[in-house]
Structure formats: C-alpha cells, structure tokens
Coordinates of C-alpha atoms and ligand atoms in Angstrom, one line a residue:
X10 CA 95.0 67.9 90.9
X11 CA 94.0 71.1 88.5
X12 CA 93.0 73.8 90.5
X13 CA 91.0 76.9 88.7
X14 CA 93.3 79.5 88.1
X15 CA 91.8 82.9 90.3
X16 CA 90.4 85.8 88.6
X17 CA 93.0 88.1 86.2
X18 CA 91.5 91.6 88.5
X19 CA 92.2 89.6 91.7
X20 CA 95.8 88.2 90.7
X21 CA 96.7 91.9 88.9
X22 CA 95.6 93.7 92.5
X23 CA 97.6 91.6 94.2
X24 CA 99.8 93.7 96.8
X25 CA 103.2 91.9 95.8
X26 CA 102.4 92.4 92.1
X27 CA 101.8 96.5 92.4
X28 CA 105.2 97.5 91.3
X29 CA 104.9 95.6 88.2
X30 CA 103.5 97.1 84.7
X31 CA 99.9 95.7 85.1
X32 CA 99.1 95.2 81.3
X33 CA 102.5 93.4 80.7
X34 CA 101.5 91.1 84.0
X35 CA 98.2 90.7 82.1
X36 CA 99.5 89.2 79.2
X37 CA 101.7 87.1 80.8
X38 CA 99.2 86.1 83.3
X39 CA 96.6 85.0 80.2
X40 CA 99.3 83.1 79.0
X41 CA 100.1 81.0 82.0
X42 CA 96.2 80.2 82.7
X43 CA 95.9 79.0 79.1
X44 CA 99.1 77.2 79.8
X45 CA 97.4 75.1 83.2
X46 CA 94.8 74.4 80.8
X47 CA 96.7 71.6 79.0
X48 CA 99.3 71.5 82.3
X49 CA 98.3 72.4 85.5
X50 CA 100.4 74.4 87.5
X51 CA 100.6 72.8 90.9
X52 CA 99.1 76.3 92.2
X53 CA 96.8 75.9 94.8
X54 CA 96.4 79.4 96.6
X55 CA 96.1 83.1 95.1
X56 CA 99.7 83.2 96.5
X57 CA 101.1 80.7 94.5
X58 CA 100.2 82.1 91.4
X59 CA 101.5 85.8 92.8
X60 CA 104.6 83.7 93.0
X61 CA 104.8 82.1 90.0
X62 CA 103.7 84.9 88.1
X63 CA 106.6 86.5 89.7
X64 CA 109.2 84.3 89.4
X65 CA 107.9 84.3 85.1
X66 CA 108.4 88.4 85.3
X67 CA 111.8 88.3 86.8
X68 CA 113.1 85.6 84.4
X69 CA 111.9 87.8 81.6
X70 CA 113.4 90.6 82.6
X71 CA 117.1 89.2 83.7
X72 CA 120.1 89.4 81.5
X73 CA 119.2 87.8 78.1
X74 CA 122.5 85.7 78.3
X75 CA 124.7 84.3 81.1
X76 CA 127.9 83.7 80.9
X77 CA 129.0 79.1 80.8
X78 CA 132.4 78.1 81.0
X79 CA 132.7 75.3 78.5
X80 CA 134.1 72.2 79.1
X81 CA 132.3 70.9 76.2
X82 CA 135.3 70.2 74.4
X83 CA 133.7 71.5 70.7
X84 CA 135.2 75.2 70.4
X85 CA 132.7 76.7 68.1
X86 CA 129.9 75.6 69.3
X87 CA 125.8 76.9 67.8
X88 CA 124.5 76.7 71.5
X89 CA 127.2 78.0 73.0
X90 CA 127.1 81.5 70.9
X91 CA 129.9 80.0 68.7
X92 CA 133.3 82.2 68.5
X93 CA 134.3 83.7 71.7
X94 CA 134.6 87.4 71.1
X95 CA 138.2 89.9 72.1
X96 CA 137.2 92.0 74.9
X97 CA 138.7 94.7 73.7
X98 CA 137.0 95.4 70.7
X99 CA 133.4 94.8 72.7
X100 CA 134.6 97.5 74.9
X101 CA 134.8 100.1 72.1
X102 CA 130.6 99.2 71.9
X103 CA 129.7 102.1 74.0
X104 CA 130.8 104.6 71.4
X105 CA 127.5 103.3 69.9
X106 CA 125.2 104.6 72.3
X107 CA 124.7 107.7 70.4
X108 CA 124.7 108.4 66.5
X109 CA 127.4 107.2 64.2
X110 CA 128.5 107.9 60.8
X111 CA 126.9 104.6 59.6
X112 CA 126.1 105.3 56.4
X113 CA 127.8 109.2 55.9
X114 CA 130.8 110.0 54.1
X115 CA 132.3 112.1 57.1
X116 CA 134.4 114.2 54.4
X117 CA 131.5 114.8 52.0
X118 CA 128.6 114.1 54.3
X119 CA 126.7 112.7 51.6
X120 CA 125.5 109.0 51.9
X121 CA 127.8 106.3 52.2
X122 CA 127.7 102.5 52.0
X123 CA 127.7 101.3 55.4
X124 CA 129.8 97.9 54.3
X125 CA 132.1 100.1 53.0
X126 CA 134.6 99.7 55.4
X127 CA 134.1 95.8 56.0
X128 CA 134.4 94.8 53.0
X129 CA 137.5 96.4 51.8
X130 CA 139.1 94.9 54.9
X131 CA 137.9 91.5 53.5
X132 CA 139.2 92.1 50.0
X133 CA 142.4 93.0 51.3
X134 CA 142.9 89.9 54.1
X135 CA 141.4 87.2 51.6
X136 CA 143.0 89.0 48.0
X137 CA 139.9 89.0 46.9
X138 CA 138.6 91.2 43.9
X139 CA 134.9 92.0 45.5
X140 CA 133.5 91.3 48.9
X141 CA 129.9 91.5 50.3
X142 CA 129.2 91.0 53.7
X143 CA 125.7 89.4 55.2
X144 CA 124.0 88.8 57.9
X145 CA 124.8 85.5 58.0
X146 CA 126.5 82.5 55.8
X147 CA 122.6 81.6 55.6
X148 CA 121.5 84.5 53.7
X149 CA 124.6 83.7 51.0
X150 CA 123.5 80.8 50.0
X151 CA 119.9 82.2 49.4
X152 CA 121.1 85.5 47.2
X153 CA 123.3 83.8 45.1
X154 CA 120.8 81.5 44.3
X155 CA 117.8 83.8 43.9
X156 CA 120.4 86.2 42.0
X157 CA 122.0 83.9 39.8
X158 CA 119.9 80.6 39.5
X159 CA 116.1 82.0 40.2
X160 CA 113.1 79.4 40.2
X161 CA 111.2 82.4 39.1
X162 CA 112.9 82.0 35.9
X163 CA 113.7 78.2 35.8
X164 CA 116.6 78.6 36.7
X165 CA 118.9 75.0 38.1
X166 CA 121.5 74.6 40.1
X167 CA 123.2 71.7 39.7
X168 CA 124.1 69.8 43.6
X169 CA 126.1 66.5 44.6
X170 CA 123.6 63.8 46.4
X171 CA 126.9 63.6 48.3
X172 CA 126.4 66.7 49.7
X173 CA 122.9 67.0 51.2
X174 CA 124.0 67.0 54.5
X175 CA 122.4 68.6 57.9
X176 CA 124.3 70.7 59.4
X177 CA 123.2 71.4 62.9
X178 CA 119.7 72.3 64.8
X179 CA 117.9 70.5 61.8
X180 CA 119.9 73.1 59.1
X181 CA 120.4 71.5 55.9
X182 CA 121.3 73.8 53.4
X183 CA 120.2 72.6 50.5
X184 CA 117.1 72.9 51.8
X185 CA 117.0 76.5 51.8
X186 CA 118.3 76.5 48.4
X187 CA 115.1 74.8 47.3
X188 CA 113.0 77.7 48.2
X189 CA 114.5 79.9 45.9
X190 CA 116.2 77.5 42.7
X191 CA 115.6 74.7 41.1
X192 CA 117.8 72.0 42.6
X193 CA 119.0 69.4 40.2
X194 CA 121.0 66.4 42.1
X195 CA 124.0 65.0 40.5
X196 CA 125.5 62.0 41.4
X197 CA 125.0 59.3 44.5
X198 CA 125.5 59.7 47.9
X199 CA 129.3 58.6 47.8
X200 CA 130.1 59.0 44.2
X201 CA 129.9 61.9 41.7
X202 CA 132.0 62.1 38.9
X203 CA 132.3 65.1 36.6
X204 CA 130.5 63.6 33.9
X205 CA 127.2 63.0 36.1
X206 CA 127.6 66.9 36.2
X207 CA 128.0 67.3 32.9
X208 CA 124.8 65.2 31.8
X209 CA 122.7 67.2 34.3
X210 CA 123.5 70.1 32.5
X211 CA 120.7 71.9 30.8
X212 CA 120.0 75.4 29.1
X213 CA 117.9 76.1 31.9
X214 CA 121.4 75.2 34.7
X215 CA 123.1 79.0 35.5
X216 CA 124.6 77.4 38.6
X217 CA 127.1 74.7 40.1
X218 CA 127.1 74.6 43.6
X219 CA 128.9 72.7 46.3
X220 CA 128.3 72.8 49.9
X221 CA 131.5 72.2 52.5
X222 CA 130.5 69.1 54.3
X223 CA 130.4 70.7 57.7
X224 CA 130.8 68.3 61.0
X225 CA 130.7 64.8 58.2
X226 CA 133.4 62.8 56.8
X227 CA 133.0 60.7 54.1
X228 CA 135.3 57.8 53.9
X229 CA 135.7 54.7 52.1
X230 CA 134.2 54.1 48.5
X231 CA 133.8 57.6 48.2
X232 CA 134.7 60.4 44.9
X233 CA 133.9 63.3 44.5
X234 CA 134.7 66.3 41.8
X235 CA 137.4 69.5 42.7
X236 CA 137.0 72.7 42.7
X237 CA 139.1 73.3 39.5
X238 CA 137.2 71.1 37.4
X239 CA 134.1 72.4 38.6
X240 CA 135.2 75.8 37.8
X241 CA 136.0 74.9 34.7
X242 CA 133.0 73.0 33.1
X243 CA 130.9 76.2 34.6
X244 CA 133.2 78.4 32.5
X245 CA 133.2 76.3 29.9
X246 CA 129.4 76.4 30.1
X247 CA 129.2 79.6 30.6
X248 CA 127.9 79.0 33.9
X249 CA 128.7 80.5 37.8
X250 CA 130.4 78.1 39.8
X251 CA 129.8 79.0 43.4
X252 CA 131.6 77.1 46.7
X253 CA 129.4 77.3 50.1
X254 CA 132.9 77.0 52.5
X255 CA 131.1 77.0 55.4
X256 CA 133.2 77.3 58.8
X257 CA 136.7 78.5 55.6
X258 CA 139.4 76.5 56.8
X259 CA 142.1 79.2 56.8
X260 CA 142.8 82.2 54.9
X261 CA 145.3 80.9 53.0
X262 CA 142.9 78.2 51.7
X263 CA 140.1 81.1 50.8
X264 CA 142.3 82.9 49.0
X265 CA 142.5 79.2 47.0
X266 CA 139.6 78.6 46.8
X267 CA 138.8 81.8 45.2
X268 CA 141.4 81.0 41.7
X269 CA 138.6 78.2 41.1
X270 CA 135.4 79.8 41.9
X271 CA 133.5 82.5 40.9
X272 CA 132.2 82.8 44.2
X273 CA 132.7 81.6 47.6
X274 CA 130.7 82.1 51.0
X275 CA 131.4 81.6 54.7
X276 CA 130.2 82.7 58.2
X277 CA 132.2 84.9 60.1
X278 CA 131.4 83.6 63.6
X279 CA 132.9 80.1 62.9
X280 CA 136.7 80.1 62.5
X281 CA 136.7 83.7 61.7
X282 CA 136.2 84.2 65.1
X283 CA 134.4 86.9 64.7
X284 CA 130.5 87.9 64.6
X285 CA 127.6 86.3 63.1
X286 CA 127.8 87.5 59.5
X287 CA 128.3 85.9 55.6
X288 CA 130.8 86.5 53.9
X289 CA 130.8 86.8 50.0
X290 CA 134.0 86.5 48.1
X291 CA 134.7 86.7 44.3
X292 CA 134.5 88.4 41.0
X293 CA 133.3 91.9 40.5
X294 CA 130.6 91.6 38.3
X295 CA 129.3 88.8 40.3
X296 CA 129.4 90.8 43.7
X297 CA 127.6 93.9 41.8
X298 CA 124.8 91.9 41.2
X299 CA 124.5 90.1 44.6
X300 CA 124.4 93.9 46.0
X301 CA 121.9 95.1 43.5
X302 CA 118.9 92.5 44.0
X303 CA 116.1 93.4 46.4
X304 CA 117.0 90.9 48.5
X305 CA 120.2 92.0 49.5
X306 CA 118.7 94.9 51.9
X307 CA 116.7 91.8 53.3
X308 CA 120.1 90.4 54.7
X309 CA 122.4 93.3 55.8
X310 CA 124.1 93.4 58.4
X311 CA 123.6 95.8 61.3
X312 CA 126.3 98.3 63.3
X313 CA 126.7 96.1 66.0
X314 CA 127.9 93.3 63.5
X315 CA 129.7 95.4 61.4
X316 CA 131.8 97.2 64.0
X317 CA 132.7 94.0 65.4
X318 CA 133.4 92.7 62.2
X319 CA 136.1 95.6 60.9
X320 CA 137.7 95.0 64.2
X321 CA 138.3 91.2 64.0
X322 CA 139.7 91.5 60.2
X323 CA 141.7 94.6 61.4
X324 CA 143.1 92.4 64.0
X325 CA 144.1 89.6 61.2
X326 CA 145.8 91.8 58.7
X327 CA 147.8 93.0 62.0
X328 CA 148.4 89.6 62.8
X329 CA 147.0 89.4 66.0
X330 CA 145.5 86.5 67.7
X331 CA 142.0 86.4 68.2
X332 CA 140.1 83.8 70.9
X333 CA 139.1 80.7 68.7
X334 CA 142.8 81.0 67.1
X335 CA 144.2 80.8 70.9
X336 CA 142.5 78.6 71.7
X337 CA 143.3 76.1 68.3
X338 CA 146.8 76.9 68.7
X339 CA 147.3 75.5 72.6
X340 CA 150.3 72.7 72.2
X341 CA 150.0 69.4 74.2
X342 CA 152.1 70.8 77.5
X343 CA 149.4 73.6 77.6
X344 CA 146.6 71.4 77.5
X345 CA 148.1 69.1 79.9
X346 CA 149.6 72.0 82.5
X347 CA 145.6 73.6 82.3
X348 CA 143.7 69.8 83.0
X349 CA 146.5 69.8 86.1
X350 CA 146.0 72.8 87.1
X351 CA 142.5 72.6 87.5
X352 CA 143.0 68.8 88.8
X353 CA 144.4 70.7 91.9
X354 CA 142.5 73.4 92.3
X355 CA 139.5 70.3 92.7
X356 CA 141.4 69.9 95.9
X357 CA 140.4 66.9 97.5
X358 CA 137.2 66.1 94.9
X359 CA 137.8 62.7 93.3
X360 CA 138.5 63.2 89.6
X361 CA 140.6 61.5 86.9
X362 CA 143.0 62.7 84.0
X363 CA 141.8 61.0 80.5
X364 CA 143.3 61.8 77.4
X365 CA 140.4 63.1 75.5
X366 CA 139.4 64.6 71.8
X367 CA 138.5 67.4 71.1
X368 CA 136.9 69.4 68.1
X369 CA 137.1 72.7 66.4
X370 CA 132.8 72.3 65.7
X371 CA 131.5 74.7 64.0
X372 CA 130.9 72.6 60.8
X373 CA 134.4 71.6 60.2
X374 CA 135.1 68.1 59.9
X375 CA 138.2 67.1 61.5
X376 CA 139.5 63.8 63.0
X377 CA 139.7 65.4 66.7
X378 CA 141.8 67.9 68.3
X379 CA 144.4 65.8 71.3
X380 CA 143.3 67.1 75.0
X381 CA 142.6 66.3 78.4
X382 CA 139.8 66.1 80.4
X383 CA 138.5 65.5 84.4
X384 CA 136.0 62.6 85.0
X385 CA 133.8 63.1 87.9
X386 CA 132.9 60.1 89.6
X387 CA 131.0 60.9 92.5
X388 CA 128.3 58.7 94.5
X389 CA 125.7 61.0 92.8
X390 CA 123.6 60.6 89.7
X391 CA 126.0 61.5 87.0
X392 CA 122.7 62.5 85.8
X393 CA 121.8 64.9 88.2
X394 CA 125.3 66.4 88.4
X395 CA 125.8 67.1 84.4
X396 CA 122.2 69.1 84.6
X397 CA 123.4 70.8 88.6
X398 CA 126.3 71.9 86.3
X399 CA 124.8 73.3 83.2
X400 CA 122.4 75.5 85.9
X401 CA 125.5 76.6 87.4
X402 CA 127.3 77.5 84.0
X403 CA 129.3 74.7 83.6
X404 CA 128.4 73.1 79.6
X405 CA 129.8 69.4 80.4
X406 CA 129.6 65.7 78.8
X407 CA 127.4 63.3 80.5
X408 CA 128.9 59.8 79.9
X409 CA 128.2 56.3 81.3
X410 CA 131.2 56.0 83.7
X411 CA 130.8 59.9 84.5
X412 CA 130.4 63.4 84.2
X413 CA 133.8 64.4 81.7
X414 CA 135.0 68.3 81.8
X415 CA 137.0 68.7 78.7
X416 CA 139.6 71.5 79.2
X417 CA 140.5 72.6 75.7
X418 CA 138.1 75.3 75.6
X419 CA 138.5 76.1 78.5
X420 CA 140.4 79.9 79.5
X421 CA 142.8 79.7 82.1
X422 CA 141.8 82.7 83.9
X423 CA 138.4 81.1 85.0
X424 CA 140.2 77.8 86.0
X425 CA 139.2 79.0 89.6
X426 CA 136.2 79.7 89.6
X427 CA 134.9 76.7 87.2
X428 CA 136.4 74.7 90.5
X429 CA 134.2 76.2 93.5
X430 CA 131.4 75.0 90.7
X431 CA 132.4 71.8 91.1
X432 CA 133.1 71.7 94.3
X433 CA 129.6 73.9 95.4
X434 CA 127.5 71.7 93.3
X435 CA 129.2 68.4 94.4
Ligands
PLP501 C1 127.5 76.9 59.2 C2 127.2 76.7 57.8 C3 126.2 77.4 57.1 C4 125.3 78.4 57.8 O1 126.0 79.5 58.2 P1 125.4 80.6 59.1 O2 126.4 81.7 59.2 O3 125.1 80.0 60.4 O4 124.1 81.1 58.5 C5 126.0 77.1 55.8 N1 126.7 76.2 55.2 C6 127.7 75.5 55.8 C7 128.4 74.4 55.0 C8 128.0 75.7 57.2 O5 128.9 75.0 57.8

C-alpha cells in the first residue's frame, strides 16, 4: 500500500534527525520521496521514514570500501578491486597528507614532470626506450589512436574481426577506439591472414592494432597474424604498429613484445600487481608525441597512483614478491595444506575437499590454475547462504550441489577469521 510520504519541514525537524546537516538530509530526503513515487517505501509512520532516512545517511557516510576475503577463485578480479596491494608501501601514504614535491625538481626547484620518476622505473624494468604512464590501460588505447590514427583527419586503423572481444562489465575495446579512429576490420572472426591486412591497407591507414584477447580463447579452425609480421608490413608501410597487451603476461614477454612493436600498452593493476594505471611502452619519438597531445593531461595519473606505482616497479627491479605474484606462485602442497587447514578450523561444519580450477582473471586467458576448494552443503538454501556470505565479506561460488569456497586466493593469515564466517552465518 503507498503511503504519502510526510512533509520535508516535518521529517527535517525531526528530533532523531537534529545532529544531521539539514540541507544534505534535504537532498537526500527529495530523493527518497521521488523514489516511493515509482516504489513505495513500506513507510507507514513519520518514524519510519526518520529511520530510513537514517539508515540512507549512515550508509553514505561509512567507509567507502570493506574489506572481502575472496574465495572466488579468479585472483585479479574487476569487482573485487583487482591486484591486492603490499601493505608496506600503503603505509608510506601518510607522508601525503601534506605537500609533496610532485611536480618540483627539489635540487633546482623549478618544475618538474611528475611521471618522471615512474617512468624511468618502467624503462629500466621492461628495457624499454620511452615510457608513459596513464591513468589507466583505457586511456592508452584512446591516445594512441587520437594521436596517431585521428578520425579528425581520416585516419584508419586497421583491426582483426577476431579480435573484437568484450572484456568485462560490458568493456569492449574496440569500441572505444571507434570514438576517436576510423576502424577498418580485417579478416573473419577466426581467420585473418596477413594478406587480408595488407588489402585493407589504404593511404588514409596510420595504424595496425591488435588487442590481447583478455579472458577468451580461441581454438579450433582458427589463424591469426604475429607480432613480427605485423610489425613489419607497418614498417614496411610506413605505418605504427601498436599491441593493446592487456593484463602483459610477464616481463620477460614485454620486453618481447616491444622488438616487434612500436608500441605496446597494459594496465598496471592486472598482473603488475600494482595500481590502476596504463602503461605505454616503445620508441621515443612515438612516446614524445603521446605526451604532447591535449589529451594526454586528460589521462594522467594522480600522486596516490603514482606513489604506489614507483613502489611496486621498485619492488620488481629488487626482486621482491609482490601479492598477485604470491599468490600465482603457491605450489600444489600449499594449496592443498591451506584448503586443510581451513577444512579444520570449520570444526564440526560439514564441508568437502574438491579439486577445483582456478584463474589468474584479469583478462588473461588461461586454461585454469590447479586448487582446492570447500563445498558447503548445508540444509539451507545454497541460495541464501552464498548472498549471507557475500554480506558478511565472504566473495563465494554459488553452484547447484552447493556453496564452493575456492582457496587459491585466499591469504593464510585470515584463514581464521573467514571460518567464524562460516560458521556465524551457518
Ligand atoms: C583490461 C584490459 C583493458 C582495459 O584496461 P584498464 O586498465 O582497465 O583501463 C584494455 N584492453 C585489454 C586487452 C584488457 O585486458
């Protein structure tokens, strides 16, 4: 039954409400009553809405993120913030509460790029000749194009049907290419040859692009065209060939990459395992222009990021170990010992051991990483007990015979407390 909401002065002099800043209440208050106009709040009394309106206030106003435990099996997983970050270096944070040398030379005190630092840390972990960094992998692909293959101009960029692929939370990045090139398809969905690139060629093509096929395998009757051919018809052609890796699989495989591109881009919240940021790779001249076009202050990368950022590639050029890699690394007896280990600390909850798969996520496409994993079985709605979980910080897979906690991503240290979850919301 819709009730008629009471009037705004009546709800904002409520007694309850008086600590709270009246015109934010206000607005938040016009938004709910427009809100029980197309679905009624089941608010009968003046009290009620006090409550609800409440309730709204304090959700706004608590900690933008919570912590999950994920038992998700998928390591660099969008919705779950993607790479796990070192403590350490989020520690060092505070130093930015007041003002930093962001963009000063401290030696000169004149102005100074702020990427300065960043991006000769990438040059010297990937070998590369220039680096740029971004605010995301995102913003890569848009700058190259704009810079190097502009619509404005009628400009192409020559793409693979094969590799028009979405990505994840409806991102397909050719897509976003579109809004700033012309996009000329090459090929079919699982064929492309060289020679369909070389017939789509044009005076008006300034750019060969591929995209890494993120979480999608192709198998089968499938070809497709390398890197070093690619490179080498756009050189012939006196055209940019540019690589979209994506996720990167490894450094070593970057620092490949690069001897057949004259660009390559990647995030640096995927394997990284760092913050959100793109990365740019590749010849000089090339870089120099990405850094010159308007655009580019559209897309840098703020202190937070880039603080973060010079710690994690310090951390690789010393060779340490970083989350996601400890994670990746964990040999079967560790996987097994951590599922046991959490089997007991269950107690006397009724779960079983499966061999399960894993994946990296994050757009790479593997076959599956081996682990283990806890099915809960209980009387109750495996429904029910997947969403009790996920409101409790426990990310989980609901399946048909149960409710299955992978353990690969999964940090031993919070082995005991992801069990009194269990066992509290059992
Ligand atoms: C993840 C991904 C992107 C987007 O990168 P962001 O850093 O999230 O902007 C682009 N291309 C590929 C192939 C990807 O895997």
């Amino acid at each position: 039954m819709k009730t008629n909401p009471p009037a705004m002065h009546a709800l904002l002099n409520a007694p309850a409400l008086k600590t709270y800043p009246r015109e934010r209440l206000k607005a938040l208050a016009t938004a709910l009553f427009k809100a029980h106009q197309v679905t009624p709040f089941a608010c009968a009394s003046l009290n009620e809405w006090v409550e609800l309106i409440k309730e709204r206030y304090t959700a706004l106003m608590s900690a933008p993120l919570k912590p999950l435990y994920n038992a998700t099996g998928v390591v660099l997983s969008t919705n779950l913030g993607r790479a796990c970050l070192e403590p350490s270096h989020l520690k060092e944070l505070e130093l930015l509460g007041g003002y930093v040398n962001l963009e000063v030379n401290m030696q000169t005190g004149k102005r100074a790029n702020r990427c300065h630092l960043v991006q000769e840390l990438l040059k010297m972990l990937f070998n590369a000749p220039d680096a740029l960094i971004l605010n995301n992998n995102a913003s890569a692909l848009v700058l190259v194009a704009s810079v190097f293959a502009p619509k404005a101009q009628n400009k192409e960029t020559l793409l693979s049907y094969g590799q028009l692929v979405e990505i994840g939370g409806h991102f397909r990045a050719h897509e976003l290419l579109e809004c700033v090139t012309n996009l000329r398809f090459v090929g079919s969905t699982n064929k492309t040859y060289l020679q369909d690139y070389q017939h789509a060629l044009s005076p008006n093509t300034t750019l060969i692009t591929t995209i890494h096929l993120s979480n999608f395998l192709q198998q089968g009757f499938v070809a497709s065209v390398g890197a070093k051919e690619l490179y080498k018809l756009a050189t012939a052609h006196q055209v940019l060939f540019y690589e979209d890796l994506g996720s990167m699989q490894s450094v070593p495989q970057v620092q490949k990459s690069l001897k057949h591109a004259h660009l390559v881009s990647f995030s640096a919240d995927k394997l990284l395992g760092s913050v959100q940021g793109g990365v740019v790779l590749g010849a000089k001249e090339c870089i120099q222009k990405l850094a010159k076009h308007p655009l580019y202050r559209a897309f840098r990368a703020d202190k937070i990021q880039l603080y973060m950022l010079a710690r994690s590639l310090q951390a690789h050029i010393q060779g340490q170990i970083n989350p996601t890699q400890r994670l990746l690394a964990q040999d079967s007896d560790t996987l097994l010992n951590k599922a046991l280990k959490l089997l007991h600390l269950l107690g006397g909850i009724k779960a079983t051991l499966l061999e399960t798969t894993a994946l990296v996520g994050g757009g790479v496409a593997d076959m599956g990483l081996k682990s283990f994993g806890l099915l809960l079985t209980p009387k109750k709605d495996f429904k029910e007990l997947h969403h009790a979980l996920h409101q409790q910080g426990l990310a989980c897979i609901l399946r048909c015979d149960g409710v299955l906690l992978d353990t690969f991503a999964l940090f031993e240290k919070d082995l005991s407390t992801i069990a009194r979850v269990v066992k509290n919301t059992l």
